[in-house]
Coordinates of C-alpha atoms and ligand atoms in Angstrom, one line a residue:
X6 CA 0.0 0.0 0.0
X7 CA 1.8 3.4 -0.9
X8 CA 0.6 6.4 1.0
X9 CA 0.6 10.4 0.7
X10 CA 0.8 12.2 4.1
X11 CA -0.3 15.8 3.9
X12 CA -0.6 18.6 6.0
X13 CA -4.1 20.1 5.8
X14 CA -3.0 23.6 7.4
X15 CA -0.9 25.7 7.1
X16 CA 2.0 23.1 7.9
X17 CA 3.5 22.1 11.2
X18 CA 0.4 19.3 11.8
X19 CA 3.0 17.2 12.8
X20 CA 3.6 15.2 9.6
X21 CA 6.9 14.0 11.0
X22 CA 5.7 12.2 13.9
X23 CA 3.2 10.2 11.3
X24 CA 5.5 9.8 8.7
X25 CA 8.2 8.2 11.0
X26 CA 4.9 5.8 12.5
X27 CA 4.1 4.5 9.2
X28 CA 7.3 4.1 8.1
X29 CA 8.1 1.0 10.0
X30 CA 5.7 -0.3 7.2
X31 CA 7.4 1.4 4.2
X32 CA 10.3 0.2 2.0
X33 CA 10.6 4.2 0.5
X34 CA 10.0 7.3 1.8
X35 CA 9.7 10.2 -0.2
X36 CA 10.0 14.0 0.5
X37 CA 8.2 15.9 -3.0
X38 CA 8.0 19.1 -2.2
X39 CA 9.7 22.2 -0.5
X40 CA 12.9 23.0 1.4
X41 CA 14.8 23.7 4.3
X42 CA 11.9 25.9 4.8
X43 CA 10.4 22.6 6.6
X44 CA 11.0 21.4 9.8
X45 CA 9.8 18.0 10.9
X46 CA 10.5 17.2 14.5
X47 CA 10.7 13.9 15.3
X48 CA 10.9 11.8 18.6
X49 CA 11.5 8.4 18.7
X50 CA 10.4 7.7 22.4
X51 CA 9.4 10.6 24.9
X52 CA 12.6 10.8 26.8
X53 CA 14.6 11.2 23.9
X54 CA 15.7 14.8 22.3
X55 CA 13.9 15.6 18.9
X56 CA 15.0 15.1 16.1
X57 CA 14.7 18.7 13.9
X58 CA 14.6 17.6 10.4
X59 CA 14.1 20.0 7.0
X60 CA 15.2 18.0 4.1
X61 CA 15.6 14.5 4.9
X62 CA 12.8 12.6 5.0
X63 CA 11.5 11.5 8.6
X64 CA 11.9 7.7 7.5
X65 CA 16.0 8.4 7.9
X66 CA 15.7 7.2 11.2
X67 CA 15.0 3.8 10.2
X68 CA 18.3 1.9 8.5
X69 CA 16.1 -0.3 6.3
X70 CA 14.2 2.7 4.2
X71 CA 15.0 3.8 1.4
X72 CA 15.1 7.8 1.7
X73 CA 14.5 9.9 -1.7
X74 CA 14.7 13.5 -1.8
X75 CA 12.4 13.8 -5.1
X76 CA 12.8 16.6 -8.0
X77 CA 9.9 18.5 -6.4
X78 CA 12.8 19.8 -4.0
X79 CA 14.3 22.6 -3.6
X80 CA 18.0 21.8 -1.8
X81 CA 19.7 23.4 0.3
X82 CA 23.0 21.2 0.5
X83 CA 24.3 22.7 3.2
X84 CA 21.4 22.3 5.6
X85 CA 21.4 18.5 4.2
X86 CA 25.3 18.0 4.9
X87 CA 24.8 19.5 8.7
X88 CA 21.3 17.3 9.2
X89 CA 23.4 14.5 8.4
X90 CA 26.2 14.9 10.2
X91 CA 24.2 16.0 13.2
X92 CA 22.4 12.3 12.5
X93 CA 25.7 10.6 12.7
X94 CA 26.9 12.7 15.9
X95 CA 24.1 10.9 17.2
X96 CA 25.0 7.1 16.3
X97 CA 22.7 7.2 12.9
X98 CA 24.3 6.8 9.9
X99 CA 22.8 7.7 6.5
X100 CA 24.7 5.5 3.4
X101 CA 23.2 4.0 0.8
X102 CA 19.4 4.4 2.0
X103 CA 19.7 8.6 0.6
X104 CA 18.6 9.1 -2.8
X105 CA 18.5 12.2 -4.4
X106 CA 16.9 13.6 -7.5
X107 CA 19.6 15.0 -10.1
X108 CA 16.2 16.9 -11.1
X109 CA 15.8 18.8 -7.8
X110 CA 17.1 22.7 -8.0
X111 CA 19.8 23.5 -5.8
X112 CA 18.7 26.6 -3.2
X113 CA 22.0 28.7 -3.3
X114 CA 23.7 32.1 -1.6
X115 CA 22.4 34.7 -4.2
X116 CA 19.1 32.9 -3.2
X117 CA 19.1 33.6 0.4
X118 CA 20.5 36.8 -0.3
X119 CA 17.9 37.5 -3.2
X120 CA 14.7 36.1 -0.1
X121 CA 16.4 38.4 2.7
X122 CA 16.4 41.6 0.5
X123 CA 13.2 41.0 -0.8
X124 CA 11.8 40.6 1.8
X125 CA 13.3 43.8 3.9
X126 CA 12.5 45.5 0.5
X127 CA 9.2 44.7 0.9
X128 CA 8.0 46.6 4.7
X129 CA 5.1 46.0 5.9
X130 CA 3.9 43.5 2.9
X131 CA 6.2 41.3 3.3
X132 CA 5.5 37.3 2.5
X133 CA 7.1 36.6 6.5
X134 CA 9.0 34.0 4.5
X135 CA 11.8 31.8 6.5
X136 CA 14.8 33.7 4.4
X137 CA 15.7 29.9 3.5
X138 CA 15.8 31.3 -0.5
X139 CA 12.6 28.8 -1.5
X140 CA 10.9 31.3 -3.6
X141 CA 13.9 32.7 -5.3
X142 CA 15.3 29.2 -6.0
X143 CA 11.5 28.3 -7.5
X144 CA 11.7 31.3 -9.8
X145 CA 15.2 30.0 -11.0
X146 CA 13.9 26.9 -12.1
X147 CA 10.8 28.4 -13.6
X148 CA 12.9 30.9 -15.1
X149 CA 15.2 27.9 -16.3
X150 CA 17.9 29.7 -17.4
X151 CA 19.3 30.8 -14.5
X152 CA 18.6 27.6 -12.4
X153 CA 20.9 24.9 -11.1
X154 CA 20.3 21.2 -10.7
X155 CA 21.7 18.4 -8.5
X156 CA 22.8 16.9 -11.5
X157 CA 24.8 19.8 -12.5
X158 CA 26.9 19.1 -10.0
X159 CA 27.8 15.7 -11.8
X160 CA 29.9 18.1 -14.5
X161 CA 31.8 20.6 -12.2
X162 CA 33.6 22.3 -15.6
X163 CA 30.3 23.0 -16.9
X164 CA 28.9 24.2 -13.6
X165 CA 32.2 26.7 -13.0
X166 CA 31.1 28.3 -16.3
X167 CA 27.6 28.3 -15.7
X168 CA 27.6 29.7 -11.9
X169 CA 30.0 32.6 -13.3
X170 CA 27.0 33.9 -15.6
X171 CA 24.6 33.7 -13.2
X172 CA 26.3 35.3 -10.3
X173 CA 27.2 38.0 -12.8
X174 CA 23.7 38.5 -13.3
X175 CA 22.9 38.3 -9.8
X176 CA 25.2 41.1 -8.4
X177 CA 23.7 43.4 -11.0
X178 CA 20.3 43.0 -10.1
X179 CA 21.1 43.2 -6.3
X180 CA 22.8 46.3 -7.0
X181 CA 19.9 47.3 -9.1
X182 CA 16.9 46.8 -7.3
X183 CA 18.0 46.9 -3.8
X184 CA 21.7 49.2 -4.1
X185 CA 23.1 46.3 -2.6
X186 CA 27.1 47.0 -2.7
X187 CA 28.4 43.5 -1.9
X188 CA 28.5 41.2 -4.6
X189 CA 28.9 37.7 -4.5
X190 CA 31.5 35.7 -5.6
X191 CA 30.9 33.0 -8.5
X192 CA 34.6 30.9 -7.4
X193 CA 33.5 31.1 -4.0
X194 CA 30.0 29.6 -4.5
X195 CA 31.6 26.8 -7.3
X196 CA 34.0 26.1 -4.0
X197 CA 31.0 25.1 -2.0
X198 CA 29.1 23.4 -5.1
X199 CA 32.6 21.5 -5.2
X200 CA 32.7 20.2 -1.9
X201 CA 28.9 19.5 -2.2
X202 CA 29.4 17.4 -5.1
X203 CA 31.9 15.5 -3.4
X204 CA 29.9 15.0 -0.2
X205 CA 26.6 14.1 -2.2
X206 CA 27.5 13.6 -5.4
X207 CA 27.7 9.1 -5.1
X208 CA 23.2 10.2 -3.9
X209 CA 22.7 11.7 -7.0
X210 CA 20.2 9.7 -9.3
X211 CA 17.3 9.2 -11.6
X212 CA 14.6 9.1 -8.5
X213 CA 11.8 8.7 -11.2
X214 CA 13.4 5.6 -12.2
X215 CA 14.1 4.1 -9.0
X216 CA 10.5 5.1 -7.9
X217 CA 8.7 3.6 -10.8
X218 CA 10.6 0.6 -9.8
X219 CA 9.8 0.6 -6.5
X220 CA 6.4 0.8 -7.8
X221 CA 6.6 -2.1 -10.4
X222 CA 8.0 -4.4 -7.8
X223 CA 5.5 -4.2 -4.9
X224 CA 7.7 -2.1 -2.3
X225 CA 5.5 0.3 -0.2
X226 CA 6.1 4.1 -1.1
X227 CA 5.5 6.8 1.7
X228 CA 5.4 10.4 0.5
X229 CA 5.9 12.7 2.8
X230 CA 4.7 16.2 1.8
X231 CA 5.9 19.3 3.5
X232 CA 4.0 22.5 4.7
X233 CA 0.3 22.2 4.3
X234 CA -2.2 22.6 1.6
X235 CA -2.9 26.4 2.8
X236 CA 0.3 27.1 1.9
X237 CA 0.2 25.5 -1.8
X238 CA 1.4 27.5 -4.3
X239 CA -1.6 27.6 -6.8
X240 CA -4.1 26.1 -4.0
X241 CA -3.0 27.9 -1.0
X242 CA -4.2 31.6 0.7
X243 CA -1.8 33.5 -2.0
X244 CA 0.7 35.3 -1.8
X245 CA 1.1 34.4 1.5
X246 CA 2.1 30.7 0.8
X247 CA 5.1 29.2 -0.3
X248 CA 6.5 28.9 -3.4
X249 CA 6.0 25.0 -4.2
X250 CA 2.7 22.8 -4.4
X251 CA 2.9 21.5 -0.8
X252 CA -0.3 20.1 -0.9
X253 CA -1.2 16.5 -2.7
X254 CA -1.4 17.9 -6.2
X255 CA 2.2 18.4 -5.8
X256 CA 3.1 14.8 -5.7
X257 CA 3.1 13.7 -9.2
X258 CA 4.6 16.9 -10.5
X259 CA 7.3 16.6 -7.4
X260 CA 8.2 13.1 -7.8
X261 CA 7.0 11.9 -11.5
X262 CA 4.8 9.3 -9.9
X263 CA 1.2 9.4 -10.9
X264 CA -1.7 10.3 -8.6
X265 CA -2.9 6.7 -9.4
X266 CA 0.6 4.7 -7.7
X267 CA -0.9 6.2 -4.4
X268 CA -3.3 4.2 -2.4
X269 CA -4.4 6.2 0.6
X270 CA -4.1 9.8 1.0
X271 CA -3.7 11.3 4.9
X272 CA -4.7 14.2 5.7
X273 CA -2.7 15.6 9.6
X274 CA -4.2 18.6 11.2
X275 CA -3.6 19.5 14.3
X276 CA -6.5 19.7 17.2
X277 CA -6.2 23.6 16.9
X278 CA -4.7 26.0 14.2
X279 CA -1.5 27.6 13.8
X280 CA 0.4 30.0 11.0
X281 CA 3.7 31.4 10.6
X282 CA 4.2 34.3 8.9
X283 CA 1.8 37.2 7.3
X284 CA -1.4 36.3 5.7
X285 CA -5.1 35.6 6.8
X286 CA -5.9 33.6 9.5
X287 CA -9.9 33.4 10.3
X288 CA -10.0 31.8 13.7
X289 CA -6.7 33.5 15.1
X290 CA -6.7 33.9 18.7
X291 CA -4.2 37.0 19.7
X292 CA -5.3 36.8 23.1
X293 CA -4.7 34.4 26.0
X294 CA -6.5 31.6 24.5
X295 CA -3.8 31.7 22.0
X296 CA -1.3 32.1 23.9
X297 CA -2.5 29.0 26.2
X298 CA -2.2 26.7 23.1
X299 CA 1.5 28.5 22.0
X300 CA 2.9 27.9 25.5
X301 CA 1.0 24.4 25.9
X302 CA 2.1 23.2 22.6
X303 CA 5.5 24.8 22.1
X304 CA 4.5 26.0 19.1
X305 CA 7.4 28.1 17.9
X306 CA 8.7 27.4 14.4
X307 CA 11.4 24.5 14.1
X308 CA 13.2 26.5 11.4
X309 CA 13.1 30.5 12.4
X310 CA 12.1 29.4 15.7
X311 CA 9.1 32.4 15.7
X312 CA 6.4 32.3 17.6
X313 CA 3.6 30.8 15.8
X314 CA -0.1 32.5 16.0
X315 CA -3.0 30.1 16.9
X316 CA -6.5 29.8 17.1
X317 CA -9.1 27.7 16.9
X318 CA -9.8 24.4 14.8
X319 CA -11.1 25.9 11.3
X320 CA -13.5 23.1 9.6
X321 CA -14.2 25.5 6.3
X322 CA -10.6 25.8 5.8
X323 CA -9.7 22.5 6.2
X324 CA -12.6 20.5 4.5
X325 CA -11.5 23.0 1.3
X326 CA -8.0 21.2 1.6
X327 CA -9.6 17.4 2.0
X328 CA -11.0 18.4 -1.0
X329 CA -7.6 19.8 -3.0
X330 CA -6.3 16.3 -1.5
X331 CA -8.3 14.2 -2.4
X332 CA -7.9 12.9 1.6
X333 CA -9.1 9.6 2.7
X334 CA -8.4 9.8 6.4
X335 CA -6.8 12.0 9.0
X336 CA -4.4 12.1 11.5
X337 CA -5.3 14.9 14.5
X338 CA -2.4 15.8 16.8
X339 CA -1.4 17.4 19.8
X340 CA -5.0 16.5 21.7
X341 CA -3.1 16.9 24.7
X342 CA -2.6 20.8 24.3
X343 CA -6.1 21.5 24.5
X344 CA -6.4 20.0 28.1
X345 CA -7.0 22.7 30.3
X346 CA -9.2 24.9 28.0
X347 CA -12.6 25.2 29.4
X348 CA -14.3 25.3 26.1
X349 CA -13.0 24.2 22.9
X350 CA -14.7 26.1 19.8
X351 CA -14.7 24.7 16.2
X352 CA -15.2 27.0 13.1
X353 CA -18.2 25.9 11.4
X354 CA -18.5 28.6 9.1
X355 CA -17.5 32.4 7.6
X356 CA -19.5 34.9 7.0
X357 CA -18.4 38.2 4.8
X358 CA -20.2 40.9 4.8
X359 CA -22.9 39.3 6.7
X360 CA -23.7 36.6 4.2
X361 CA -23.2 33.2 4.4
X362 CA -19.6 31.7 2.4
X363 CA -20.4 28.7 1.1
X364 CA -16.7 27.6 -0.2
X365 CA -13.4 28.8 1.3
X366 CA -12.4 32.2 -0.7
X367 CA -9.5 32.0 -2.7
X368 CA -8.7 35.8 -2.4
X369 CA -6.9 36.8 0.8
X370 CA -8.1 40.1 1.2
X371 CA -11.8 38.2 1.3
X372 CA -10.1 35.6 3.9
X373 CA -8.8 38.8 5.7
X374 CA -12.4 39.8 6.6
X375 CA -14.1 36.9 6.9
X376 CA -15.8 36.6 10.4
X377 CA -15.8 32.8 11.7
X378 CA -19.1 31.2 13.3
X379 CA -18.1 28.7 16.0
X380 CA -19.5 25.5 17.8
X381 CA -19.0 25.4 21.5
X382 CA -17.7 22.0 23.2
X383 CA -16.8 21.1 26.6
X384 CA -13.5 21.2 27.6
X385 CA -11.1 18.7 29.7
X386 CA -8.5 19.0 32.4
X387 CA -6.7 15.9 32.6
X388 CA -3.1 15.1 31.4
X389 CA -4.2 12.2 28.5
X390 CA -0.3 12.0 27.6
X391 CA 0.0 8.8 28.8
X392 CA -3.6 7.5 27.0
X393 CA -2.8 4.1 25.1
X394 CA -6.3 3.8 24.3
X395 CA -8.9 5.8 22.6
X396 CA -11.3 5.1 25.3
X397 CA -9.6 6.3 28.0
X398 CA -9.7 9.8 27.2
X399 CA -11.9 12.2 29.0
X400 CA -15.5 12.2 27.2
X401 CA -15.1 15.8 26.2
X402 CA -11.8 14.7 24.3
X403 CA -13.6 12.0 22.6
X404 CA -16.2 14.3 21.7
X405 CA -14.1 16.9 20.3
X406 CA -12.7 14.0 17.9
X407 CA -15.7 12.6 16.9
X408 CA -17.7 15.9 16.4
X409 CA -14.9 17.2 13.7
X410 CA -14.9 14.2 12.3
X411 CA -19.0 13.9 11.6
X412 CA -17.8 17.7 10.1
X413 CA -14.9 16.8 8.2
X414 CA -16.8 13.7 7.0
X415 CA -13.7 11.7 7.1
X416 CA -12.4 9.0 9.6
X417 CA -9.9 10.8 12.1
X418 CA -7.7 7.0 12.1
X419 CA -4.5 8.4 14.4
X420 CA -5.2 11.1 17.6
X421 CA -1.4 12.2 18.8
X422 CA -1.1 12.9 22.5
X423 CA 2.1 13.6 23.3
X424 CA 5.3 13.9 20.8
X425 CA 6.9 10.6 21.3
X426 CA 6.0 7.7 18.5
X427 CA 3.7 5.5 21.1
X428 CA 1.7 8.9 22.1
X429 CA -0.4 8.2 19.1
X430 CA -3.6 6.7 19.1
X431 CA -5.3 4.6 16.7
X432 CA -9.0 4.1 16.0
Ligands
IMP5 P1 9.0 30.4 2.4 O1 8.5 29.0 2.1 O2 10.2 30.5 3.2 O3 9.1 31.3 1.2 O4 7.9 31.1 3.3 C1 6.6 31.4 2.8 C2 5.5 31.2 3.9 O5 5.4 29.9 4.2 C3 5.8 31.9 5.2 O6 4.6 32.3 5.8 C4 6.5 30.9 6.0 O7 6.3 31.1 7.4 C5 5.6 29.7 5.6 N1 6.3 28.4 5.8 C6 7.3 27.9 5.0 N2 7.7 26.7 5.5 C7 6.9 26.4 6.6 C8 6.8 25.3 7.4 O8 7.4 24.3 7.3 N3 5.8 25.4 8.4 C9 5.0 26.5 8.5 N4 5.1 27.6 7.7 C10 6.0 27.5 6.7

C-alpha cells in the first residue's frame, strides 16, 4: 500500500511524527516538495531529544528505508550535509538508504541573499518568508535559465562556467533593485558546489526511475509532503504561501509518480490552528486563548524558531484542503494541548459581509475579513499524555474527535497525545 501524508493547514500538523509511524511499514519514503523551509520534528520515544529535520525525510531514522529527496525539492545542500552529520553525531548513519533527485534545483547564496532583501525590501507587505531562498530558487527553475540542478553538480567544468554567468547577473540585479554593494562571488560559491558534489554527489540519481521501480515491484512508497495545503502554491491563501505545491497535487509533478501509484491519502491537522508568517488567519486567537495553546504546545517554528499564531480548529478551511487532496483519512495531533481549555470552539462557518460563504475564498483580502461562526464544546483538564487507548480519554476529548470528524466527513484514524512515536492513538 503506498501512501501520501499531507498537511491540511498551514503546515507544522506534525507530519513527522506520522511519517516516522508509518514508516516501519514502508520500504521508500519520499520527500516531494519544498525545502529547508520545513521542519519535521521527530521523537522516537518521549525521553529522547527531537529530532529537527528540513530535508531529509523522517523515514532516515529507520536503516532499512530507502530515503529519496524527489525533483519537487528545492535543496539546500548545506542544511542536508549538517542534518546529516548532526544524524551521525548521534549514532545514525545515513549511506546507501539517501537518494536524491539530479532533477531537484539546488537553493543557493544569491538565493538567500535575493529572499532576505526582498523581503526587507518589501515593509510591511512582506510574505514573512523563513529567508531559507525557496521562492527565489523556484523562480530560478521556472525561469530555467538561471537555475541549477543536483545533477549539475555531476559536471563541475560545466557548472564553474555556468555559476560565473549567473552570479554575474545576480550582483547586477542586487545592486539594481535593492543598491546592494556587496556582490557575491561565482569561485567562492563553485567552491562550495565542489565540496557538495563531493559530499553528495555518489546520492545523486534518476529518482523517477528508481521510484517507478519501486512501484513495479510491490515495495511500499510513503510520500511525505511538507508545509500544508494552505500554503500551496496555486491552491494555497496567496501570496502568502510558499513557493512550491505543498499540498497532494504536488506529488506527481514533485516526484513523476502518478496520482494513481498512491493508495491512501492522509490528511494531519492538528487539534487547533497555527500559521507562521503574514497572511489571513480566520480563527486567530491574539489573546490568551492563543497564547495558552503556543505555551502548551510549544509551538514556535522548528526553522526560524518564531512564535507561531494560533486559534481555533477551522473546519471551512480544512474540508477546502480534503478536498484539494483528495484525503481519505486524517491524522489529529497534539490533543493533549487542548487539556486545560474550558471550552473548545470549532469554526463551522465564515461569514463576509454578513452573508453566508459557502466555499473557502481564494482571495486573501476576502479571507482577511471573513468573520468565523463557531460551535461550543466542553472542555477537559486531565493530562491524556499517557492514553494508550482511545477510550480512555476524557468524554469531552472524545467528543471533540468525533464531532470534527462527523464535520470533516472523514475518519480521524490516528489522535497524537504527546510527541513521542507511542503517544499516538489509533481508531
Ligand atoms: P517560504 O517558504 O520561506 O518562502 O515562506 C513562505 C511562507 O510559508 C511563510 O509564511 C512561512 O512562514 C511559511 N512556511 C514555510 N515553510 C513552513 C513550514 O514548514 N511550516 C510553517 N510555515 C512555513
Amino acid at each position: 500500500m503506498n501512501i501520501c501524508v499531507v498537511g491540511l493547514q498551514w503546515g507544522d500538523e506534525g507530519k513527522g511524527k506520522i511519517v516516522d509511524l508509518l514508516s516501519e511499514s514502508a520500504d521508500v519514503v519520499v520527500r516531494y516538495s519544498g525545502g529547508a523551509n520545513a521542519g519535521h520534528t521527530v521523537q522516537r520515544d518521549s525521553r529522547e531529544k527531537t529530532f529537527a529535520l528540513h530535508l531529509l525525510p523522517s523515514g532516515i531514522l529507520r536503516e532499512k528505508t530507502m530515503c529519496v529527496i524527489a525533483n519537487g525539492v528545492a535543496l539546500d545542500s548545506e542544511v542536508l550535509l549538517e542534518e546529516l552529520a548532526e544524524l551521525e553525531t548521534r549514532g545514525i548513519k545515513v549511506g546507501d538508504n539517501l537518494r536524491i533527485s539530479g532533477r531537484a534545483h539546488l537553493v543557493m547564496d544569491y538565493h538567500k541573499k535575493q529572499d532576505r532583501l526582498s523581503e526587507e525590501s518589501l515593509g510591511k507587505a512582506k510574505i514573512g518568508t523563513t529567508i531559507r531562498g525557496i521562492g527565489p530558487c523556484y523562480s530560478d527553475k521556472a525561469m530555467r535559465s538561471t537555475a541549477v540542478r543536483a545533477a549539475d553538480l555531476l559536471d563541475l567544468d560545466r557548472l564553474k562556467e555556468k555559476l560565473r554567468v549567473i552570479v554575474e547577473g545576480k550582483n547586477k540585479m542586487f545592486a539594481a533593485l535593492y543598491q546592494d554593494s556587496e556582490p557575491l562571488k561565482s569561485e567562492y560559491l563553485f567552491e562550495k558546489c565542489r565540496l557538495w558534489a563531493e559530499a553528495l554527489g555518489p546520492m545523486i540519481t534518476d529518482t523517477t526511475a528508481l521510484l517507478h521501480g519501486a512501484w513495479s515491484q510491490g515495495k511500499r512508497i510513503l510520500f511525505e509532503g511538507a508545509q500544508g495545503t494552505l500554503l500551496d502554491l496555486d491552491h494555497g491563501t496567496f501570496p502568502y504561501v510558499t513557493s512550491s505545491n505543498s499540498s497532494a497535487v504536488g506529488l506527481s509533478a514533485g516526484t513523476g509518480m502518478p496520482a494513481k501509484a498512491v493508495d491512501r491519502f492522509l490528511g494531519v491537522v492538528k487539534a487547533y490552528s497555527t500559521r507562521v508568517g503574514a497572511g489571513p488567519f480566520p480563527s486567530e486567537q491574539d489573546n490568551e486563548i492563543g497564547e495558552y495553546i503556543r505555551k502548551k504546545g510549544h509551538e514556535y517554528g522548528t526553522t526560524t524558531g518564531r512564535p507561531r499564531r494560533c486559534g481555533w480548529f477551522d473546519t471551512v478551511c480544512v474540508d477546502y484542503s480534503i478536498k484539494v487532496g483528495g484525503i481519505d483519512e486524517i491524522a489529529l495531533q497534539h490533543l493533549d494541548t487542548m487539556s486545560g481549555l474550558k471550552e473548545m470552539k470549532i469554526c463551522t462557518g465564515y461569514r463576509y459581509k454578513g452573508k453566508k460563504v459557502d466555499f473557502f475564498p481564494a482571495e486573501a483580502e476576502v479571507l482577511q475579513q471573513v468573520e468565523c461562526e463557531y460551535e461550543s464544546l466542553d472542555g477537559f483538564e486531565e493530562d491524556i499524555t499517557q492514553a494508550m487507548d482511545f477510550a480512555e480519554l476524557p468524554a469531552p476529548a472524545r467528543k471533540y474527535v468525533e464531532r470534527l470528524e462527523e464535520i470533516l466527513a472523514r475518519p480521524i484514524r490516528y489522535v497524537g497525545v504527546g510527541r513521542g512515536r507511542q503517544q499516538t492513538l489509533t481508531r
